[in-house]
GROMACS .gro file of C-alpha atoms in nm:
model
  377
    1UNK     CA    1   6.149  -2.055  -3.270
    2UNK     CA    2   6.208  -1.771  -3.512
    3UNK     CA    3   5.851  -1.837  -3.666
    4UNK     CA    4   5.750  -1.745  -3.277
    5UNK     CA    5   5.934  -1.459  -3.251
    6UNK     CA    6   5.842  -1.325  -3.608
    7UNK     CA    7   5.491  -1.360  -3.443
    8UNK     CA    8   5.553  -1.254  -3.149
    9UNK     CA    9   5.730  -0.895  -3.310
   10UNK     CA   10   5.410  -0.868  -3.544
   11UNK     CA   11   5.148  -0.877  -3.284
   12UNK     CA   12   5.351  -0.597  -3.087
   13UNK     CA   13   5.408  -0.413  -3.400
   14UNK     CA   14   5.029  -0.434  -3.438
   15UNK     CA   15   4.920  -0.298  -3.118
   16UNK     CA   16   5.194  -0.045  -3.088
   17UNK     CA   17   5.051   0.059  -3.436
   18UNK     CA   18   4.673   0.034  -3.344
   19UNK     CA   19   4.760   0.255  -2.986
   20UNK     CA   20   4.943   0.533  -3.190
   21UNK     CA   21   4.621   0.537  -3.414
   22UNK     CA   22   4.413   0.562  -3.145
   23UNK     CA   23   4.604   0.886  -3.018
   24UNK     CA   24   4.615   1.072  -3.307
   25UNK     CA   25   4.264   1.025  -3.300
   26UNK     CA   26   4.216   1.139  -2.994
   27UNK     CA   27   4.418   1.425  -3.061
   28UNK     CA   28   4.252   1.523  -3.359
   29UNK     CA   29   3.942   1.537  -3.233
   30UNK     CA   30   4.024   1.807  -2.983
   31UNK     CA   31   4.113   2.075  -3.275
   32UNK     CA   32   3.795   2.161  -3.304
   33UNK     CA   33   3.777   2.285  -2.913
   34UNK     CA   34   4.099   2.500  -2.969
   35UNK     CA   35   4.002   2.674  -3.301
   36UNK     CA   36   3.621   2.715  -3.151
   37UNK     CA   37   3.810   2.845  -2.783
   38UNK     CA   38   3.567   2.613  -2.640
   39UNK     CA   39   3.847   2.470  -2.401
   40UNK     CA   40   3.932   2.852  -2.288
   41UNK     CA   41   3.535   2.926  -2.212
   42UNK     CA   42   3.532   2.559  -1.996
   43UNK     CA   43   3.220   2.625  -1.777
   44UNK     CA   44   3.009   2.726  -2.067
   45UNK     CA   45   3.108   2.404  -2.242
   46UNK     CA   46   3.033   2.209  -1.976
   47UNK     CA   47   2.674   2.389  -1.906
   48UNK     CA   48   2.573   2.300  -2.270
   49UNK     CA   49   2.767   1.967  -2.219
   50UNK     CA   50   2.500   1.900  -1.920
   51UNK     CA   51   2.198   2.022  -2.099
   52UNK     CA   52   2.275   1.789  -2.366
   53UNK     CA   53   2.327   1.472  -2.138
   54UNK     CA   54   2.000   1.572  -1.968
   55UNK     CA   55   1.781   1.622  -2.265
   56UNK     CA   56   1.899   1.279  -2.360
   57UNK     CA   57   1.857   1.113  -2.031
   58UNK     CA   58   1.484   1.270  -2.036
   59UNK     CA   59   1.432   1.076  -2.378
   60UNK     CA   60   1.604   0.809  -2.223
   61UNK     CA   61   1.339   0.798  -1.944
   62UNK     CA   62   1.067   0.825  -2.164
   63UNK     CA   63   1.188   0.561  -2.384
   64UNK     CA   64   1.243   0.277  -2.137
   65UNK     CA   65   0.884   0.431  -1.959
   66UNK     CA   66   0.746   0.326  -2.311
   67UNK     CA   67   0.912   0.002  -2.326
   68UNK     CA   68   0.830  -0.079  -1.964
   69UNK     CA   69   0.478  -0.016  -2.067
   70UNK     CA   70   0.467  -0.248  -2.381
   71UNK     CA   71   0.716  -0.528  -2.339
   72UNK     CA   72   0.732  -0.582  -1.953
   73UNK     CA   73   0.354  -0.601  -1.916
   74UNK     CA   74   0.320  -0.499  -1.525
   75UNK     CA   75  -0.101  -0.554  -1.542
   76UNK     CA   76   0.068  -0.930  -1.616
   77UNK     CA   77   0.267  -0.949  -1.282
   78UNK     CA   78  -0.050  -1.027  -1.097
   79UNK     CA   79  -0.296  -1.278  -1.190
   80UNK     CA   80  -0.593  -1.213  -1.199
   81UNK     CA   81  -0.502  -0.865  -1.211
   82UNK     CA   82  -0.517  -0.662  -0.909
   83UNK     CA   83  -0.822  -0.501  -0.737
   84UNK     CA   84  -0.788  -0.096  -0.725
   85UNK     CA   85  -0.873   0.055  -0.408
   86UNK     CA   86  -1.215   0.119  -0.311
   87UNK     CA   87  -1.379   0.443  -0.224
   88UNK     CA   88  -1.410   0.547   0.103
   89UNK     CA   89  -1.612   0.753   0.305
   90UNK     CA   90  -1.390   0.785   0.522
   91UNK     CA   91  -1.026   0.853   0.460
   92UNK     CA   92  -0.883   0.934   0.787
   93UNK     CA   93  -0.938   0.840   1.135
   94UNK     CA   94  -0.771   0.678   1.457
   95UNK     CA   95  -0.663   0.316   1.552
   96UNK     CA   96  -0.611   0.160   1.872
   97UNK     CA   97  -0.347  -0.092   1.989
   98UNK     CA   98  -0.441  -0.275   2.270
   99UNK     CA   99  -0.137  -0.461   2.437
  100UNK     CA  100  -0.293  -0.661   2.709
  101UNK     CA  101  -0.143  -0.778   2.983
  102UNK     CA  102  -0.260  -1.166   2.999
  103UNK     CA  103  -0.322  -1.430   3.289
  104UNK     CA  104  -0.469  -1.741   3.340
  105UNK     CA  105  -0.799  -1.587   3.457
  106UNK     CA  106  -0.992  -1.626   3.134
  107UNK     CA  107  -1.274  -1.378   3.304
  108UNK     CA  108  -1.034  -1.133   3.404
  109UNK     CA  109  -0.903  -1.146   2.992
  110UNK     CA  110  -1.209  -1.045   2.929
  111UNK     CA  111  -1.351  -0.791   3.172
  112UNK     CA  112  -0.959  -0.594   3.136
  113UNK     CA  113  -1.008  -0.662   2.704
  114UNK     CA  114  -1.358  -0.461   2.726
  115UNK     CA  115  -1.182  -0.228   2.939
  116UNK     CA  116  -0.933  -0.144   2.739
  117UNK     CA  117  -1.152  -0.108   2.409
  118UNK     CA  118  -1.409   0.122   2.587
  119UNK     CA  119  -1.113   0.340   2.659
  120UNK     CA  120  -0.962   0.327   2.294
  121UNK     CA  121  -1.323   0.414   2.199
  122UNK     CA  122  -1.316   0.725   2.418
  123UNK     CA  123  -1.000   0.841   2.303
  124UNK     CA  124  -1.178   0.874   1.955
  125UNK     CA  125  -1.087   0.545   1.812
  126UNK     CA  126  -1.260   0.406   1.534
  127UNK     CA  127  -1.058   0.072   1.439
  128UNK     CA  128  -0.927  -0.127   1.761
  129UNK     CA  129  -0.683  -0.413   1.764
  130UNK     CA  130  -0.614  -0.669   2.042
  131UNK     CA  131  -0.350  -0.908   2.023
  132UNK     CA  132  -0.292  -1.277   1.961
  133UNK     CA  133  -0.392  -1.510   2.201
  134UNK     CA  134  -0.555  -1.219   2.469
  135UNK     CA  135  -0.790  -1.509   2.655
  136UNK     CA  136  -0.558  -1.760   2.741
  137UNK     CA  137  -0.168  -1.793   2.802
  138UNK     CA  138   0.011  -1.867   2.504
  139UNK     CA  139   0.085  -2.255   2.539
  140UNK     CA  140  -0.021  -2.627   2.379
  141UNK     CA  141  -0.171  -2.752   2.716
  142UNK     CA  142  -0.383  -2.363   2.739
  143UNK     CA  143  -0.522  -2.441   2.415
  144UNK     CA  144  -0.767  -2.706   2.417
  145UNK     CA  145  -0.894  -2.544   2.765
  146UNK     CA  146  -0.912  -2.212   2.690
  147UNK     CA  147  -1.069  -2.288   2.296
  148UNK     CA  148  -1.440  -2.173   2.242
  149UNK     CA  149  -1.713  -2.244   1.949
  150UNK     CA  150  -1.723  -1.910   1.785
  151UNK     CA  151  -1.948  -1.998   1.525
  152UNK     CA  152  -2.221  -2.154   1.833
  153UNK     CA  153  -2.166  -1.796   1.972
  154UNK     CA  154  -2.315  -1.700   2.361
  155UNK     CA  155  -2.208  -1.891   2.603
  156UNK     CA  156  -1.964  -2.123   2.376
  157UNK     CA  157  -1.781  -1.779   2.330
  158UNK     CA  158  -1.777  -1.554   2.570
  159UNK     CA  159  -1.475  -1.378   2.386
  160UNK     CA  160  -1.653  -1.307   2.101
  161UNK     CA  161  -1.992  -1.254   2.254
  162UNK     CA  162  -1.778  -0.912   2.458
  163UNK     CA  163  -1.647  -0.819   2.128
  164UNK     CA  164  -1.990  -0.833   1.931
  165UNK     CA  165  -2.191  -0.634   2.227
  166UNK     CA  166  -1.867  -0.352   2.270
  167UNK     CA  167  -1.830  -0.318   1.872
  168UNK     CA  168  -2.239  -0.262   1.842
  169UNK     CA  169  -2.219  -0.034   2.192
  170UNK     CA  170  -1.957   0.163   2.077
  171UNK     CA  171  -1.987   0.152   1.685
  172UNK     CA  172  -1.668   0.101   1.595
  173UNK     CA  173  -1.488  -0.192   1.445
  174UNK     CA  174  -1.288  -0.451   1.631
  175UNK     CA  175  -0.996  -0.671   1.448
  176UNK     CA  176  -1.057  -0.900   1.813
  177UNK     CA  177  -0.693  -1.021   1.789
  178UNK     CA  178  -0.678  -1.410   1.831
  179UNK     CA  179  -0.820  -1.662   2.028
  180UNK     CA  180  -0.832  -2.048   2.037
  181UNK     CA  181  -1.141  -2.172   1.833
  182UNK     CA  182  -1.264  -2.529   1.844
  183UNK     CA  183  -1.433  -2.636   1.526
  184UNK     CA  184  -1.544  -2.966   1.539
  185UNK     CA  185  -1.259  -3.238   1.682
  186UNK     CA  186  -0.998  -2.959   1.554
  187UNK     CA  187  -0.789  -2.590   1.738
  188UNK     CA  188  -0.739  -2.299   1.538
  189UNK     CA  189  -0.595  -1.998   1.666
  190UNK     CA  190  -0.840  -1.717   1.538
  191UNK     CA  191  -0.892  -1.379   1.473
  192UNK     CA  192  -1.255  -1.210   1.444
  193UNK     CA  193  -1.352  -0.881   1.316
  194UNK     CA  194  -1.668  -0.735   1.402
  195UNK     CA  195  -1.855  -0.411   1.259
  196UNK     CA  196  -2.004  -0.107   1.410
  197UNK     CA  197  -2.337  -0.316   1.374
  198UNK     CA  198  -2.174  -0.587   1.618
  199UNK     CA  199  -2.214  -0.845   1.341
  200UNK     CA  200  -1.896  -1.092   1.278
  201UNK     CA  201  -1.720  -0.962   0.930
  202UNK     CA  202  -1.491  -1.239   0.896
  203UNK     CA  203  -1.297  -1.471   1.088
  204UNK     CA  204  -0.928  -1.565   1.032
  205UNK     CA  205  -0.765  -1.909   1.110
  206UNK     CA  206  -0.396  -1.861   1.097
  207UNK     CA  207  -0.243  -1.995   0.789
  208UNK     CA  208   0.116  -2.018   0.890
  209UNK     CA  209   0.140  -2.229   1.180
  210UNK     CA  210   0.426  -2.135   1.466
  211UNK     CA  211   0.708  -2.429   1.438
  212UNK     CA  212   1.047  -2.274   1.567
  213UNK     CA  213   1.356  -2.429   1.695
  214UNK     CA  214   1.617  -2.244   1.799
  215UNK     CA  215   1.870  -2.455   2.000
  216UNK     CA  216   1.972  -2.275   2.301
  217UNK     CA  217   1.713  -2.070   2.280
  218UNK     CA  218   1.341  -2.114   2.183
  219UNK     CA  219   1.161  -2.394   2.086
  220UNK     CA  220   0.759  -2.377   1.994
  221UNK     CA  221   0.518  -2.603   1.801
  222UNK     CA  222   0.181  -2.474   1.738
  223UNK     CA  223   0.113  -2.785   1.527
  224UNK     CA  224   0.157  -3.003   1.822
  225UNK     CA  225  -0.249  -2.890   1.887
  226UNK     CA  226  -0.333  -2.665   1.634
  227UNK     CA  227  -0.431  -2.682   1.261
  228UNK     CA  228  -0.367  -2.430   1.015
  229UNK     CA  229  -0.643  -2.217   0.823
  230UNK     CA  230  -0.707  -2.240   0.446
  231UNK     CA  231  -0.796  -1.919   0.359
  232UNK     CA  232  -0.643  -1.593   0.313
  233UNK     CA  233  -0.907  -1.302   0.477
  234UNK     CA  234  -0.997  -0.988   0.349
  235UNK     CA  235  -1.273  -0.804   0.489
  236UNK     CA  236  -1.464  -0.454   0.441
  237UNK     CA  237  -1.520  -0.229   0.703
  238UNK     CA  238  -1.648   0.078   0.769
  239UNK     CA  239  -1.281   0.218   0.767
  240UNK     CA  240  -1.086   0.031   0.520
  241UNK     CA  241  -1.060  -0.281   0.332
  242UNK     CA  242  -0.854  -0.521   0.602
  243UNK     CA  243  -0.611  -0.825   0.491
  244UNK     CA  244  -0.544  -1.068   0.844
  245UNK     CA  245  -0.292  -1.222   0.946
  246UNK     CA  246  -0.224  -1.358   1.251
  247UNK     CA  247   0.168  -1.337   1.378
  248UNK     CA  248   0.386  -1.580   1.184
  249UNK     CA  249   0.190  -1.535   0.870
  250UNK     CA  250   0.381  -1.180   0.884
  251UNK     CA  251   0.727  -1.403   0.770
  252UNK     CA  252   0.532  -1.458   0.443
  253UNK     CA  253   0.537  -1.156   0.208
  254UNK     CA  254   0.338  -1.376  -0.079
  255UNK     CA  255   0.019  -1.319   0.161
  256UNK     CA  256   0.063  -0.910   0.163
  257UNK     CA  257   0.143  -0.914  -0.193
  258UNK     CA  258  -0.170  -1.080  -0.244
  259UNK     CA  259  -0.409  -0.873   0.018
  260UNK     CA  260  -0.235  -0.551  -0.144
  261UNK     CA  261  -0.365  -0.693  -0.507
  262UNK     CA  262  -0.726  -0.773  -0.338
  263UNK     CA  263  -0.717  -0.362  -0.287
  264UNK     CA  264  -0.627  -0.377   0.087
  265UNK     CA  265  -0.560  -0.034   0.282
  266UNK     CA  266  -0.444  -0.199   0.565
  267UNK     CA  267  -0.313  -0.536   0.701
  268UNK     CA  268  -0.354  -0.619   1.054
  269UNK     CA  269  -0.117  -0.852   1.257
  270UNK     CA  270  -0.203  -0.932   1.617
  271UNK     CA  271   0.109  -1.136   1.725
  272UNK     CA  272   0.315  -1.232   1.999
  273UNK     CA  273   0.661  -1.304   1.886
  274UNK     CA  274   0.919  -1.375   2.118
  275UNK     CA  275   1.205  -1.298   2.318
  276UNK     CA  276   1.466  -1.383   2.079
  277UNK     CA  277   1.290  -1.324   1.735
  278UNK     CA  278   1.114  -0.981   1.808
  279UNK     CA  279   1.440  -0.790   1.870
  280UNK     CA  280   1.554  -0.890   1.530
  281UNK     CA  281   1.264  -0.920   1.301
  282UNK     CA  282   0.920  -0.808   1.421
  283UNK     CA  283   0.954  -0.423   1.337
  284UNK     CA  284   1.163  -0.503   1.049
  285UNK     CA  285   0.899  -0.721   0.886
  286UNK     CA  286   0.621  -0.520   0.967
  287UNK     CA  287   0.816  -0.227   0.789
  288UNK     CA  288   0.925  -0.465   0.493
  289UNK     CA  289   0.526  -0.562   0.468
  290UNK     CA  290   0.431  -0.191   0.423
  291UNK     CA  291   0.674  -0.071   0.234
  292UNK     CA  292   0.671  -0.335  -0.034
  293UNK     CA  293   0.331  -0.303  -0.095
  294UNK     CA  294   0.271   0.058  -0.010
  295UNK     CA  295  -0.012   0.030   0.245
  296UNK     CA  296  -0.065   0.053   0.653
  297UNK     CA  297   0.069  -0.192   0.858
  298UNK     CA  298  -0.068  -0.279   1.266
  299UNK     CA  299   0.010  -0.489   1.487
  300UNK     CA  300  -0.064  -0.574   1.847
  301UNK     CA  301   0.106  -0.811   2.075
  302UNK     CA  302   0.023  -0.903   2.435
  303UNK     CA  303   0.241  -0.711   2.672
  304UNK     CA  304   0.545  -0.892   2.851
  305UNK     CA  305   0.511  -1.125   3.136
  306UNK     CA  306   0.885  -1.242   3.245
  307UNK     CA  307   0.759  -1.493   3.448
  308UNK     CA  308   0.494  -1.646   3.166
  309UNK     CA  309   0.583  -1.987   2.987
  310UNK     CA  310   0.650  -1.788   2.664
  311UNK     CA  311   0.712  -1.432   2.694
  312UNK     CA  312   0.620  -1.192   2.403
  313UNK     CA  313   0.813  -0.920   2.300
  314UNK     CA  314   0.560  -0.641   2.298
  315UNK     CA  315   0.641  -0.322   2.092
  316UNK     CA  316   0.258  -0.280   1.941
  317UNK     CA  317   0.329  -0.103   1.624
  318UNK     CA  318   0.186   0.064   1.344
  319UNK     CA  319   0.355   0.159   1.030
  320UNK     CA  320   0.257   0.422   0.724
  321UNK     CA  321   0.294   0.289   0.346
  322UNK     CA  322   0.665   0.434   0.310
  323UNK     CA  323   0.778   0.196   0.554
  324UNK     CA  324   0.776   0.517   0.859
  325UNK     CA  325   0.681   0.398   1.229
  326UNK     CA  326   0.369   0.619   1.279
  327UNK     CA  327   0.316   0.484   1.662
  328UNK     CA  328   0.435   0.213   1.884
  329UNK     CA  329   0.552   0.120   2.238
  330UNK     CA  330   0.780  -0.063   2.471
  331UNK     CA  331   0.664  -0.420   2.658
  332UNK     CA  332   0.404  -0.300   2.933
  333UNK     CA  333   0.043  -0.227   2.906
  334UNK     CA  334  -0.061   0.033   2.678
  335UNK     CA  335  -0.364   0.159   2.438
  336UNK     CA  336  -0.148   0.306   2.157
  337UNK     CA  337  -0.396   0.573   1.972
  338UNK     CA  338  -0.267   0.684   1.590
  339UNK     CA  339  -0.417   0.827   1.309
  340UNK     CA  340  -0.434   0.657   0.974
  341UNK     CA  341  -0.473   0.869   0.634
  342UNK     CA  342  -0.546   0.638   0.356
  343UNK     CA  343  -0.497   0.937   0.139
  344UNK     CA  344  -0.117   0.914   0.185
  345UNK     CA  345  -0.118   0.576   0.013
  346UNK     CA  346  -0.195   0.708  -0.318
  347UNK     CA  347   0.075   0.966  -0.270
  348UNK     CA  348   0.379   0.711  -0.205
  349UNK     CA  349   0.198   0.535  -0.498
  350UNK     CA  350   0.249   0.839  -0.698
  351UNK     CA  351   0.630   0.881  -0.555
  352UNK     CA  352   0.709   0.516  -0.587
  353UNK     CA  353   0.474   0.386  -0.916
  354UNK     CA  354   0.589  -0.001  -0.851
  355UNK     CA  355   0.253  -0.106  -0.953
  356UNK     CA  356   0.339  -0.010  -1.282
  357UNK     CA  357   0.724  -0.112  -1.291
  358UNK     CA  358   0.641  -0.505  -1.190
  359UNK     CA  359   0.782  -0.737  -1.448
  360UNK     CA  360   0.483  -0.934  -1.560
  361UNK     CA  361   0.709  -1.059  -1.832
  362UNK     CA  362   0.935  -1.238  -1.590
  363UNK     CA  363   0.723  -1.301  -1.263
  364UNK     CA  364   0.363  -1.324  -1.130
  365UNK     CA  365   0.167  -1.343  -0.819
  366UNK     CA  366  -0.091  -1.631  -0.857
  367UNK     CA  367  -0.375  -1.559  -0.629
  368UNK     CA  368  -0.506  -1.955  -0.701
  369UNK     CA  369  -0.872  -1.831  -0.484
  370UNK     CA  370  -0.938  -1.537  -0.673
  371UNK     CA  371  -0.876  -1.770  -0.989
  372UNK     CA  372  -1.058  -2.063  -0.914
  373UNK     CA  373  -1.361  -1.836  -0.827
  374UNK     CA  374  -1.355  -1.700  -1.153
  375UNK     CA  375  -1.363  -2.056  -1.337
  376UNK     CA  376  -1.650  -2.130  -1.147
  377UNK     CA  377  -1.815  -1.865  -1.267
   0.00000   0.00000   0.00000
């Protein structure tokens, strides 16, 4: 017991020691201030105070900007490294968002689609964009009936045939929004761009296939009929390099991470989301997608039918690379017309330099196509 309290008495005897130290310390140190009247002249201390802290947070800057460069190895973070944008001839210009109204008239889809594109083309646009699924209602049993042979062409596609004729007509390019495909005994649900020359660019199969369940609420599986596509797409046009993605491939940031490292300007999203997912999440994704890798953002979704199997949300949109809506509308019928200036992407890339912040030394973005093309080389 007393060998406790000795201890105890020693240890207090220690600190109480140690905090008097401390004060005088303290104290001392401010004898300098009153024989220098530095604390009687306060705001010129504190002036030179603040140009001291900021011509050490400036070397700071510069010395972690150093570091970032040599030990956290941001050309690392994406592998292969990514693509720089490619020159344009064209850096600004206008884009059209076709929200369709759609029936079960597959005809009357087409004749109103043309429609609306000739008037987007009048309106001086050079990029148009229909959305998903603008043939056929948006169902499993529409599907397999509504499906055509794109790559037969003509008759087998009447769809794509209209967009081919209006895109060489017109000379602009078309992003045709989706449609069922049938490829051999399988669906897809496909997008096709065409150029000014009315030749297809590229043709998307959507990746991320549509399986929800929402009790109480929505339930949807495209896999029931459909198959999903294999390949990322990234096409060239006349304005822009162009990732695709079709609708739920929008959840899936890896896909714009690695369309943004293939040099893309602009990612294009025909989609239809729903009811009780588009209130919450389709403008925030589409402004998440932008934002996080500093490019243009569109989408286009077929406008709302109430009394339709599945009823889309609408709201056509298209967002700038600093995550700003630029354009976009409510749930009817609409050709949305905004301009696109490519030339404000290197300028938020300037603000914003994440390209060369990404830590390579602790993450990477695998783009396995890009890498097995190489190899095989």
């Amino acid at each position: 017991m007393k060998a406790g309290l000795a201890l105890l008495s020693s240890t207090f005897n220690y600190n109480l020691s140690a905090s008097i130290c401390q004060l005088k310390t303290s104290v001392t140190s401010f004898f300098p201030l009153f024989r220098s009247n530095i604390l009687f002249n306060y705001p010129s201390a504190l002036r030179a105070k603040r140009n001291t802290s900021s011509n050490n947070l400036s070397r700071s800057i510069r010395t972690v900007s150093a570091k970032m460069a040599s030990d956290y190895k941001p050309e690392q973070a994406r592998v292969p490294p990514a693509l720089p944008l490619p020159v344009l001839p064209v850096t600004k210009f206008k884009i059209a968002l076709c929200q369709l109204a759609v029936t079960a008239d597959k005809e009357r889809n087409i004749a109103h689609a043309r429609s609306a594109i000739e008037e987007a083309a009048e309106k001086g646009a050079q990029l148009v964009l229909l959305p998903e699924i603008w043939n056929s209602p948006y169902s499993n049993d529409s599907f397999p009936i509504y499906a055509e042979d794109i790559d037969a062409g003509g008759d087998a596609s009447p769809s794509t045939a209209m967009l081919s004729e209006v895109a060489h007509r017109l000379k602009i390019t078309i992003v045709g929004g989706s449609i069922p495909e049938r490829y051999c005994d399988r669906l897809y649900n496909t997008c096709c761009v065409f150029g000014t020359d009315g030749k297809l660019r590229a043709k998307h199969r959507k990746i991320h296939l549509f399986d929800i369940d929402i009790p109480g609420k929505i339930t949807f599986k495209e896999s029931k009929t459909l198959t999903a596509g294999e390949n990322p797409t990234i096409v060239d046009t006349d304005v822009g390099r162009i990732g695709i993605g079709i609708c739920y491939d929008i959840r899936f940031q890896e896909l714009a991470m690695l369309y943004a490292a293939r040099g893309a300007h602009l990612l294009c999203y025909p989609g239809a989301f729903n009811m009780t997912t588009g209130p919450l999440h389709w403008e925030l994704l589409q402004r998440a997608r932008a934002v996080d890798n500093q490019l243009y953002v569109a989408t286009c979704s077929p406008a709302r039918d109430a009394g339709a199997g599945y009823v889309a949300w609408g709201h056509s949109t298209l967002v700038g690379p600093f995550g700003e809506v630029l354009a976009t509308t409510e749930h009817d019928e609409a050709v949305v017309i905004a301009e696109v200036d490519y030339s404000f992407i290197e300028l938020r890339r300037t603000n914003l330099p994440l390209e060369k912040q990404k830590r390579g030394d602790l993450y990477q973005l695998v783009d396995v196509q890009r890498l097995n093309l190489q190899s095989t080389r």
